[in-house]
């Protein structure tokens, strides 16, 4: 059984405790590798290495940092098949998705920030004829990077790439449920000759390794993606130490469909926004709102297409939907489906685990749930307000713009919203009124790495992506130079 190792100071090392946790394949429910059950002693070693590496890395010319990160991007691409397979087995997601989304995006993350750093610039402010101010941006030191299990390599590299590009060193922690591609990335970093200590990857549980990172006094920057509850805990432990913190948390995103929308485009995209990655994407459009006149027709077609999605072995090429990440997530999703029944909802399709015949013998112990569509729930029901993070969507009719804006804003979350209409003025009006970090008009998950990405309300604070990330990982210092009094006045 593969034994995963920490990556500290350029070496693959065992946990100080010598303890390991089972790492399960969610499609079979069986352990297939061992992940270090790290603790604060491992974090301490990683911090020492990151501290030692910082002076040289932060002074390395941007072009050289860029070259190393580009080598990492190349190696991710060269190992695409191996990484995609590892991600598929570790998460239960279809191999097809890991190949087309997760791994290519991990390479793009490195390539994007490796080149962005070559163009990064800062401001100057001329103060009348008296002085000039310029903003000096310097790396902040050691960054703590904590990522979740739904898009493991994709989200971890989304943090590592900008942190390193800007000259910080880092202590990163992938989710203990999905450590495999981070482990493979360590090997890639060694092959790319990333200097020792610049990136350290410590494996283990959130309460041990994650908490040790967030409370460590030498880690002044924390970038976290994960659940809202964990985000609140991190905010609590980081606040008294005045750390710079970015939190990308959950979502309960509206997918709003007006009667004038082109159904041929709405349907396939809405199926993806509902069920891609088994609905375990913070951007999933889990609340569908349809204008009354189009409601019945939409429900009928959507349910019929959702029922045809193939739930099955993630390694099979024709599988649309794989396994949920864990037994705990499976139980959580099934509990929400029961709650939907109690709250008066009608289960139009799914609502049950996938049967053993459809998933096949190899996967009979896996955590599969059929794509589930629920109607007739009140907008204020718990199922319509709380993040489920599974293949479960609700559909609700709405009368007019006013009503759907209230519906869309009726949760504590505010991460992303999709809006389908051919009426451009209406699209602009709603984009302004919906409280959400991203508004997609006539699309979903159309990502440009330059745009600000993040949430409002309980979906988090701070923005990732492009300039926002380069600014987040640097400290702005204003330098004010007064002109000499005898300088000629222009
Ligand atoms: O995530 P956690 P969980 C949502 C989703 C899911 C729920 C719980 O609704 O059902 O969160 O999932 C680390 N200090 N999302 O519990 O715990 C942990 O080890 C520091 C949405 O699995 O938030 C992992 O590396 N770190 C989400 C990371 O935090 C801690 C993606 C995320 O795990 C920690 C995942 C602590 N005290 C779940 N406790 C999204 N927005 O994409 C845990 N961690």
mmCIF file with all atom_site columns, C-alpha atoms in Angstrom, residues 146-278:
data_model
loop_
_atom_site.group_PDB
_atom_site.id
_atom_site.type_symbol
_atom_site.label_atom_id
_atom_site.label_alt_id
_atom_site.label_comp_id
_atom_site.label_asym_id
_atom_site.label_entity_id
_atom_site.label_seq_id
_atom_site.pdbx_PDB_ins_code
_atom_site.Cartn_x
_atom_site.Cartn_y
_atom_site.Cartn_z
_atom_site.occupancy
_atom_site.B_iso_or_equiv
_atom_site.pdbx_formal_charge
_atom_site.auth_seq_id
_atom_site.auth_comp_id
_atom_site.auth_asym_id
_atom_site.auth_atom_id
_atom_site.pdbx_PDB_model_num
ATOM 1   C CA . UNK A 1 146 ? -5.274  24.921 3.399   1.00 0.00 ? 146 UNK A CA 1
ATOM 2   C CA . UNK A 1 147 ? -7.443  23.245 0.806   1.00 0.00 ? 147 UNK A CA 1
ATOM 3   C CA . UNK A 1 148 ? -10.455 20.905 0.667   1.00 0.00 ? 148 UNK A CA 1
ATOM 4   C CA . UNK A 1 149 ? -11.239 17.563 -0.942  1.00 0.00 ? 149 UNK A CA 1
ATOM 5   C CA . UNK A 1 150 ? -13.588 18.393 -3.789  1.00 0.00 ? 150 UNK A CA 1
ATOM 6   C CA . UNK A 1 151 ? -11.028 19.685 -6.312  1.00 0.00 ? 151 UNK A CA 1
ATOM 7   C CA . UNK A 1 152 ? -7.813  18.662 -4.570  1.00 0.00 ? 152 UNK A CA 1
ATOM 8   C CA . UNK A 1 153 ? -4.927  19.550 -6.876  1.00 0.00 ? 153 UNK A CA 1
ATOM 9   C CA . UNK A 1 154 ? -6.881  22.293 -8.643  1.00 0.00 ? 154 UNK A CA 1
ATOM 10  C CA . UNK A 1 155 ? -7.542  24.241 -5.429  1.00 0.00 ? 155 UNK A CA 1
ATOM 11  C CA . UNK A 1 156 ? -4.222  23.570 -3.726  1.00 0.00 ? 156 UNK A CA 1
ATOM 12  C CA . UNK A 1 157 ? -2.245  24.839 -6.731  1.00 0.00 ? 157 UNK A CA 1
ATOM 13  C CA . UNK A 1 158 ? -4.588  27.843 -7.022  1.00 0.00 ? 158 UNK A CA 1
ATOM 14  C CA . UNK A 1 159 ? -3.035  28.927 -3.720  1.00 0.00 ? 159 UNK A CA 1
ATOM 15  C CA . UNK A 1 160 ? 0.519   27.608 -4.079  1.00 0.00 ? 160 UNK A CA 1
ATOM 16  C CA . UNK A 1 161 ? 1.164   29.228 -7.470  1.00 0.00 ? 161 UNK A CA 1
ATOM 17  C CA . UNK A 1 162 ? 0.457   32.878 -6.517  1.00 0.00 ? 162 UNK A CA 1
ATOM 18  C CA . UNK A 1 163 ? 2.080   32.502 -3.080  1.00 0.00 ? 163 UNK A CA 1
ATOM 19  C CA . UNK A 1 164 ? 5.335   31.241 -4.595  1.00 0.00 ? 164 UNK A CA 1
ATOM 20  C CA . UNK A 1 165 ? 5.251   33.478 -7.674  1.00 0.00 ? 165 UNK A CA 1
ATOM 21  C CA . UNK A 1 166 ? 5.212   36.565 -5.443  1.00 0.00 ? 166 UNK A CA 1
ATOM 22  C CA . UNK A 1 167 ? 8.245   35.312 -3.490  1.00 0.00 ? 167 UNK A CA 1
ATOM 23  C CA . UNK A 1 168 ? 6.631   33.848 -0.387  1.00 0.00 ? 168 UNK A CA 1
ATOM 24  C CA . UNK A 1 169 ? 7.459   30.439 0.951   1.00 0.00 ? 169 UNK A CA 1
ATOM 25  C CA . UNK A 1 170 ? 4.633   28.166 2.021   1.00 0.00 ? 170 UNK A CA 1
ATOM 26  C CA . UNK A 1 171 ? 3.357   25.464 4.310   1.00 0.00 ? 171 UNK A CA 1
ATOM 27  C CA . UNK A 1 172 ? 0.473   23.780 2.513   1.00 0.00 ? 172 UNK A CA 1
ATOM 28  C CA . UNK A 1 173 ? -2.042  21.257 3.794   1.00 0.00 ? 173 UNK A CA 1
ATOM 29  C CA . UNK A 1 174 ? -4.273  19.283 1.457   1.00 0.00 ? 174 UNK A CA 1
ATOM 30  C CA . UNK A 1 175 ? -7.376  17.604 2.808   1.00 0.00 ? 175 UNK A CA 1
ATOM 31  C CA . UNK A 1 176 ? -6.551  14.429 4.704   1.00 0.00 ? 176 UNK A CA 1
ATOM 32  C CA . UNK A 1 177 ? -9.238  12.669 2.642   1.00 0.00 ? 177 UNK A CA 1
ATOM 33  C CA . UNK A 1 178 ? -7.570  13.503 -0.679  1.00 0.00 ? 178 UNK A CA 1
ATOM 34  C CA . UNK A 1 179 ? -3.806  13.746 -0.187  1.00 0.00 ? 179 UNK A CA 1
ATOM 35  C CA . UNK A 1 180 ? -2.576  11.749 -3.185  1.00 0.00 ? 180 UNK A CA 1
ATOM 36  C CA . UNK A 1 181 ? -2.106  14.395 -5.893  1.00 0.00 ? 181 UNK A CA 1
ATOM 37  C CA . UNK A 1 182 ? -0.431  16.764 -3.411  1.00 0.00 ? 182 UNK A CA 1
ATOM 38  C CA . UNK A 1 183 ? 2.007   13.944 -2.697  1.00 0.00 ? 183 UNK A CA 1
ATOM 39  C CA . UNK A 1 184 ? 2.641   13.500 -6.424  1.00 0.00 ? 184 UNK A CA 1
ATOM 40  C CA . UNK A 1 185 ? 3.081   17.268 -6.733  1.00 0.00 ? 185 UNK A CA 1
ATOM 41  C CA . UNK A 1 186 ? 5.875   17.075 -4.133  1.00 0.00 ? 186 UNK A CA 1
ATOM 42  C CA . UNK A 1 187 ? 7.744   14.701 -6.415  1.00 0.00 ? 187 UNK A CA 1
ATOM 43  C CA . UNK A 1 188 ? 7.164   17.035 -9.348  1.00 0.00 ? 188 UNK A CA 1
ATOM 44  C CA . UNK A 1 189 ? 8.529   19.994 -7.360  1.00 0.00 ? 189 UNK A CA 1
ATOM 45  C CA . UNK A 1 190 ? 11.681  18.022 -6.599  1.00 0.00 ? 190 UNK A CA 1
ATOM 46  C CA . UNK A 1 191 ? 12.060  17.130 -10.265 1.00 0.00 ? 191 UNK A CA 1
ATOM 47  C CA . UNK A 1 192 ? 11.547  20.791 -11.226 1.00 0.00 ? 192 UNK A CA 1
ATOM 48  C CA . UNK A 1 193 ? 14.354  21.787 -8.807  1.00 0.00 ? 193 UNK A CA 1
ATOM 49  C CA . UNK A 1 194 ? 12.184  24.009 -6.668  1.00 0.00 ? 194 UNK A CA 1
ATOM 50  C CA . UNK A 1 195 ? 14.662  25.059 -3.938  1.00 0.00 ? 195 UNK A CA 1
ATOM 51  C CA . UNK A 1 196 ? 14.213  23.144 -0.655  1.00 0.00 ? 196 UNK A CA 1
ATOM 52  C CA . UNK A 1 197 ? 11.852  24.726 1.848   1.00 0.00 ? 197 UNK A CA 1
ATOM 53  C CA . UNK A 1 198 ? 10.098  27.037 -0.645  1.00 0.00 ? 198 UNK A CA 1
ATOM 54  C CA . UNK A 1 199 ? 7.067   24.763 -0.613  1.00 0.00 ? 199 UNK A CA 1
ATOM 55  C CA . UNK A 1 200 ? 6.366   22.341 2.216   1.00 0.00 ? 200 UNK A CA 1
ATOM 56  C CA . UNK A 1 201 ? 3.381   20.017 2.233   1.00 0.00 ? 201 UNK A CA 1
ATOM 57  C CA . UNK A 1 202 ? 2.255   18.644 5.576   1.00 0.00 ? 202 UNK A CA 1
ATOM 58  C CA . UNK A 1 203 ? -0.435  15.975 5.658   1.00 0.00 ? 203 UNK A CA 1
ATOM 59  C CA . UNK A 1 204 ? -2.876  15.274 8.439   1.00 0.00 ? 204 UNK A CA 1
ATOM 60  C CA . UNK A 1 205 ? -6.152  16.162 10.044  1.00 0.00 ? 205 UNK A CA 1
ATOM 61  C CA . UNK A 1 206 ? -7.596  19.655 10.157  1.00 0.00 ? 206 UNK A CA 1
ATOM 62  C CA . UNK A 1 207 ? -7.783  19.778 13.925  1.00 0.00 ? 207 UNK A CA 1
ATOM 63  C CA . UNK A 1 208 ? -4.060  18.909 14.193  1.00 0.00 ? 208 UNK A CA 1
ATOM 64  C CA . UNK A 1 209 ? -2.114  20.115 11.153  1.00 0.00 ? 209 UNK A CA 1
ATOM 65  C CA . UNK A 1 210 ? -4.626  22.731 9.944   1.00 0.00 ? 210 UNK A CA 1
ATOM 66  C CA . UNK A 1 211 ? -5.039  24.279 13.375  1.00 0.00 ? 211 UNK A CA 1
ATOM 67  C CA . UNK A 1 212 ? -1.257  24.261 13.958  1.00 0.00 ? 212 UNK A CA 1
ATOM 68  C CA . UNK A 1 213 ? -0.816  26.221 10.722  1.00 0.00 ? 213 UNK A CA 1
ATOM 69  C CA . UNK A 1 214 ? -3.493  28.796 11.499  1.00 0.00 ? 214 UNK A CA 1
ATOM 70  C CA . UNK A 1 215 ? -2.206  29.502 15.001  1.00 0.00 ? 215 UNK A CA 1
ATOM 71  C CA . UNK A 1 216 ? 1.515   29.472 14.171  1.00 0.00 ? 216 UNK A CA 1
ATOM 72  C CA . UNK A 1 217 ? 2.941   32.935 14.942  1.00 0.00 ? 217 UNK A CA 1
ATOM 73  C CA . UNK A 1 218 ? 5.430   32.771 12.049  1.00 0.00 ? 218 UNK A CA 1
ATOM 74  C CA . UNK A 1 219 ? 2.740   32.123 9.429   1.00 0.00 ? 219 UNK A CA 1
ATOM 75  C CA . UNK A 1 220 ? 1.317   35.566 8.794   1.00 0.00 ? 220 UNK A CA 1
ATOM 76  C CA . UNK A 1 221 ? -0.830  34.802 5.759   1.00 0.00 ? 221 UNK A CA 1
ATOM 77  C CA . UNK A 1 222 ? -3.584  32.210 5.587   1.00 0.00 ? 222 UNK A CA 1
ATOM 78  C CA . UNK A 1 223 ? -5.476  31.208 2.475   1.00 0.00 ? 223 UNK A CA 1
ATOM 79  C CA . UNK A 1 224 ? -8.243  28.691 3.118   1.00 0.00 ? 224 UNK A CA 1
ATOM 80  C CA . UNK A 1 225 ? -10.900 27.001 1.017   1.00 0.00 ? 225 UNK A CA 1
ATOM 81  C CA . UNK A 1 226 ? -13.377 24.719 2.727   1.00 0.00 ? 226 UNK A CA 1
ATOM 82  C CA . UNK A 1 227 ? -16.524 24.609 4.818   1.00 0.00 ? 227 UNK A CA 1
ATOM 83  C CA . UNK A 1 228 ? -18.035 27.744 6.389   1.00 0.00 ? 228 UNK A CA 1
ATOM 84  C CA . UNK A 1 229 ? -17.822 26.346 9.928   1.00 0.00 ? 229 UNK A CA 1
ATOM 85  C CA . UNK A 1 230 ? -14.103 25.631 9.551   1.00 0.00 ? 230 UNK A CA 1
ATOM 86  C CA . UNK A 1 231 ? -13.642 29.087 8.041   1.00 0.00 ? 231 UNK A CA 1
ATOM 87  C CA . UNK A 1 232 ? -15.177 30.652 11.147  1.00 0.00 ? 232 UNK A CA 1
ATOM 88  C CA . UNK A 1 233 ? -12.847 28.645 13.363  1.00 0.00 ? 233 UNK A CA 1
ATOM 89  C CA . UNK A 1 234 ? -9.826  29.740 11.352  1.00 0.00 ? 234 UNK A CA 1
ATOM 90  C CA . UNK A 1 235 ? -10.953 33.368 11.492  1.00 0.00 ? 235 UNK A CA 1
ATOM 91  C CA . UNK A 1 236 ? -11.246 33.071 15.289  1.00 0.00 ? 236 UNK A CA 1
ATOM 92  C CA . UNK A 1 237 ? -7.757  31.655 15.742  1.00 0.00 ? 237 UNK A CA 1
ATOM 93  C CA . UNK A 1 238 ? -6.066  33.989 13.222  1.00 0.00 ? 238 UNK A CA 1
ATOM 94  C CA . UNK A 1 239 ? -7.703  37.262 14.352  1.00 0.00 ? 239 UNK A CA 1
ATOM 95  C CA . UNK A 1 240 ? -5.776  37.873 17.608  1.00 0.00 ? 240 UNK A CA 1
ATOM 96  C CA . UNK A 1 241 ? -2.527  37.318 15.718  1.00 0.00 ? 241 UNK A CA 1
ATOM 97  C CA . UNK A 1 242 ? -3.579  39.893 13.060  1.00 0.00 ? 242 UNK A CA 1
ATOM 98  C CA . UNK A 1 243 ? -2.946  37.516 10.200  1.00 0.00 ? 243 UNK A CA 1
ATOM 99  C CA . UNK A 1 244 ? -3.959  38.358 6.673   1.00 0.00 ? 244 UNK A CA 1
ATOM 100 C CA . UNK A 1 245 ? -6.683  35.843 5.911   1.00 0.00 ? 245 UNK A CA 1
ATOM 101 C CA . UNK A 1 246 ? -8.623  34.913 2.764   1.00 0.00 ? 246 UNK A CA 1
ATOM 102 C CA . UNK A 1 247 ? -11.517 32.488 3.206   1.00 0.00 ? 247 UNK A CA 1
ATOM 103 C CA . UNK A 1 248 ? -13.311 30.867 0.294   1.00 0.00 ? 248 UNK A CA 1
ATOM 104 C CA . UNK A 1 249 ? -16.229 29.022 1.842   1.00 0.00 ? 249 UNK A CA 1
ATOM 105 C CA . UNK A 1 250 ? -19.471 27.355 0.897   1.00 0.00 ? 250 UNK A CA 1
ATOM 106 C CA . UNK A 1 251 ? -22.258 28.283 -1.470  1.00 0.00 ? 251 UNK A CA 1
ATOM 107 C CA . UNK A 1 252 ? -25.961 27.708 -2.089  1.00 0.00 ? 252 UNK A CA 1
ATOM 108 C CA . UNK A 1 253 ? -26.018 29.195 -5.497  1.00 0.00 ? 253 UNK A CA 1
ATOM 109 C CA . UNK A 1 254 ? -29.118 30.216 -7.440  1.00 0.00 ? 254 UNK A CA 1
ATOM 110 C CA . UNK A 1 255 ? -29.531 29.206 -11.070 1.00 0.00 ? 255 UNK A CA 1
ATOM 111 C CA . UNK A 1 256 ? -32.223 31.572 -12.375 1.00 0.00 ? 256 UNK A CA 1
ATOM 112 C CA . UNK A 1 257 ? -34.033 30.750 -15.588 1.00 0.00 ? 257 UNK A CA 1
ATOM 113 C CA . UNK A 1 258 ? -36.381 33.224 -17.269 1.00 0.00 ? 258 UNK A CA 1
ATOM 114 C CA . UNK A 1 259 ? -38.969 32.064 -19.795 1.00 0.00 ? 259 UNK A CA 1
ATOM 115 C CA . UNK A 1 260 ? -37.154 33.847 -22.641 1.00 0.00 ? 260 UNK A CA 1
ATOM 116 C CA . UNK A 1 261 ? -33.951 31.845 -22.087 1.00 0.00 ? 261 UNK A CA 1
ATOM 117 C CA . UNK A 1 262 ? -32.779 29.421 -24.759 1.00 0.00 ? 262 UNK A CA 1
ATOM 118 C CA . UNK A 1 263 ? -33.678 26.065 -23.237 1.00 0.00 ? 263 UNK A CA 1
ATOM 119 C CA . UNK A 1 264 ? -31.299 24.173 -25.516 1.00 0.00 ? 264 UNK A CA 1
ATOM 120 C CA . UNK A 1 265 ? -28.402 25.946 -23.803 1.00 0.00 ? 265 UNK A CA 1
ATOM 121 C CA . UNK A 1 266 ? -29.919 26.120 -20.329 1.00 0.00 ? 266 UNK A CA 1
ATOM 122 C CA . UNK A 1 267 ? -30.565 22.394 -20.006 1.00 0.00 ? 267 UNK A CA 1
ATOM 123 C CA . UNK A 1 268 ? -27.106 20.888 -20.593 1.00 0.00 ? 268 UNK A CA 1
ATOM 124 C CA . UNK A 1 269 ? -25.373 23.595 -18.584 1.00 0.00 ? 269 UNK A CA 1
ATOM 125 C CA . UNK A 1 270 ? -27.853 23.292 -15.721 1.00 0.00 ? 270 UNK A CA 1
ATOM 126 C CA . UNK A 1 271 ? -27.299 19.554 -15.629 1.00 0.00 ? 271 UNK A CA 1
ATOM 127 C CA . UNK A 1 272 ? -23.577 20.219 -15.262 1.00 0.00 ? 272 UNK A CA 1
ATOM 128 C CA . UNK A 1 273 ? -24.016 22.961 -12.675 1.00 0.00 ? 273 UNK A CA 1
ATOM 129 C CA . UNK A 1 274 ? -26.237 20.608 -10.677 1.00 0.00 ? 274 UNK A CA 1
ATOM 130 C CA . UNK A 1 275 ? -24.351 17.321 -10.918 1.00 0.00 ? 275 UNK A CA 1
ATOM 131 C CA . UNK A 1 276 ? -20.762 17.776 -12.109 1.00 0.00 ? 276 UNK A CA 1
ATOM 132 C CA . UNK A 1 277 ? -18.359 16.372 -9.526  1.00 0.00 ? 277 UNK A CA 1
ATOM 133 C CA . UNK A 1 278 ? -21.419 14.812 -7.817  1.00 0.00 ? 278 UNK A CA 1
#
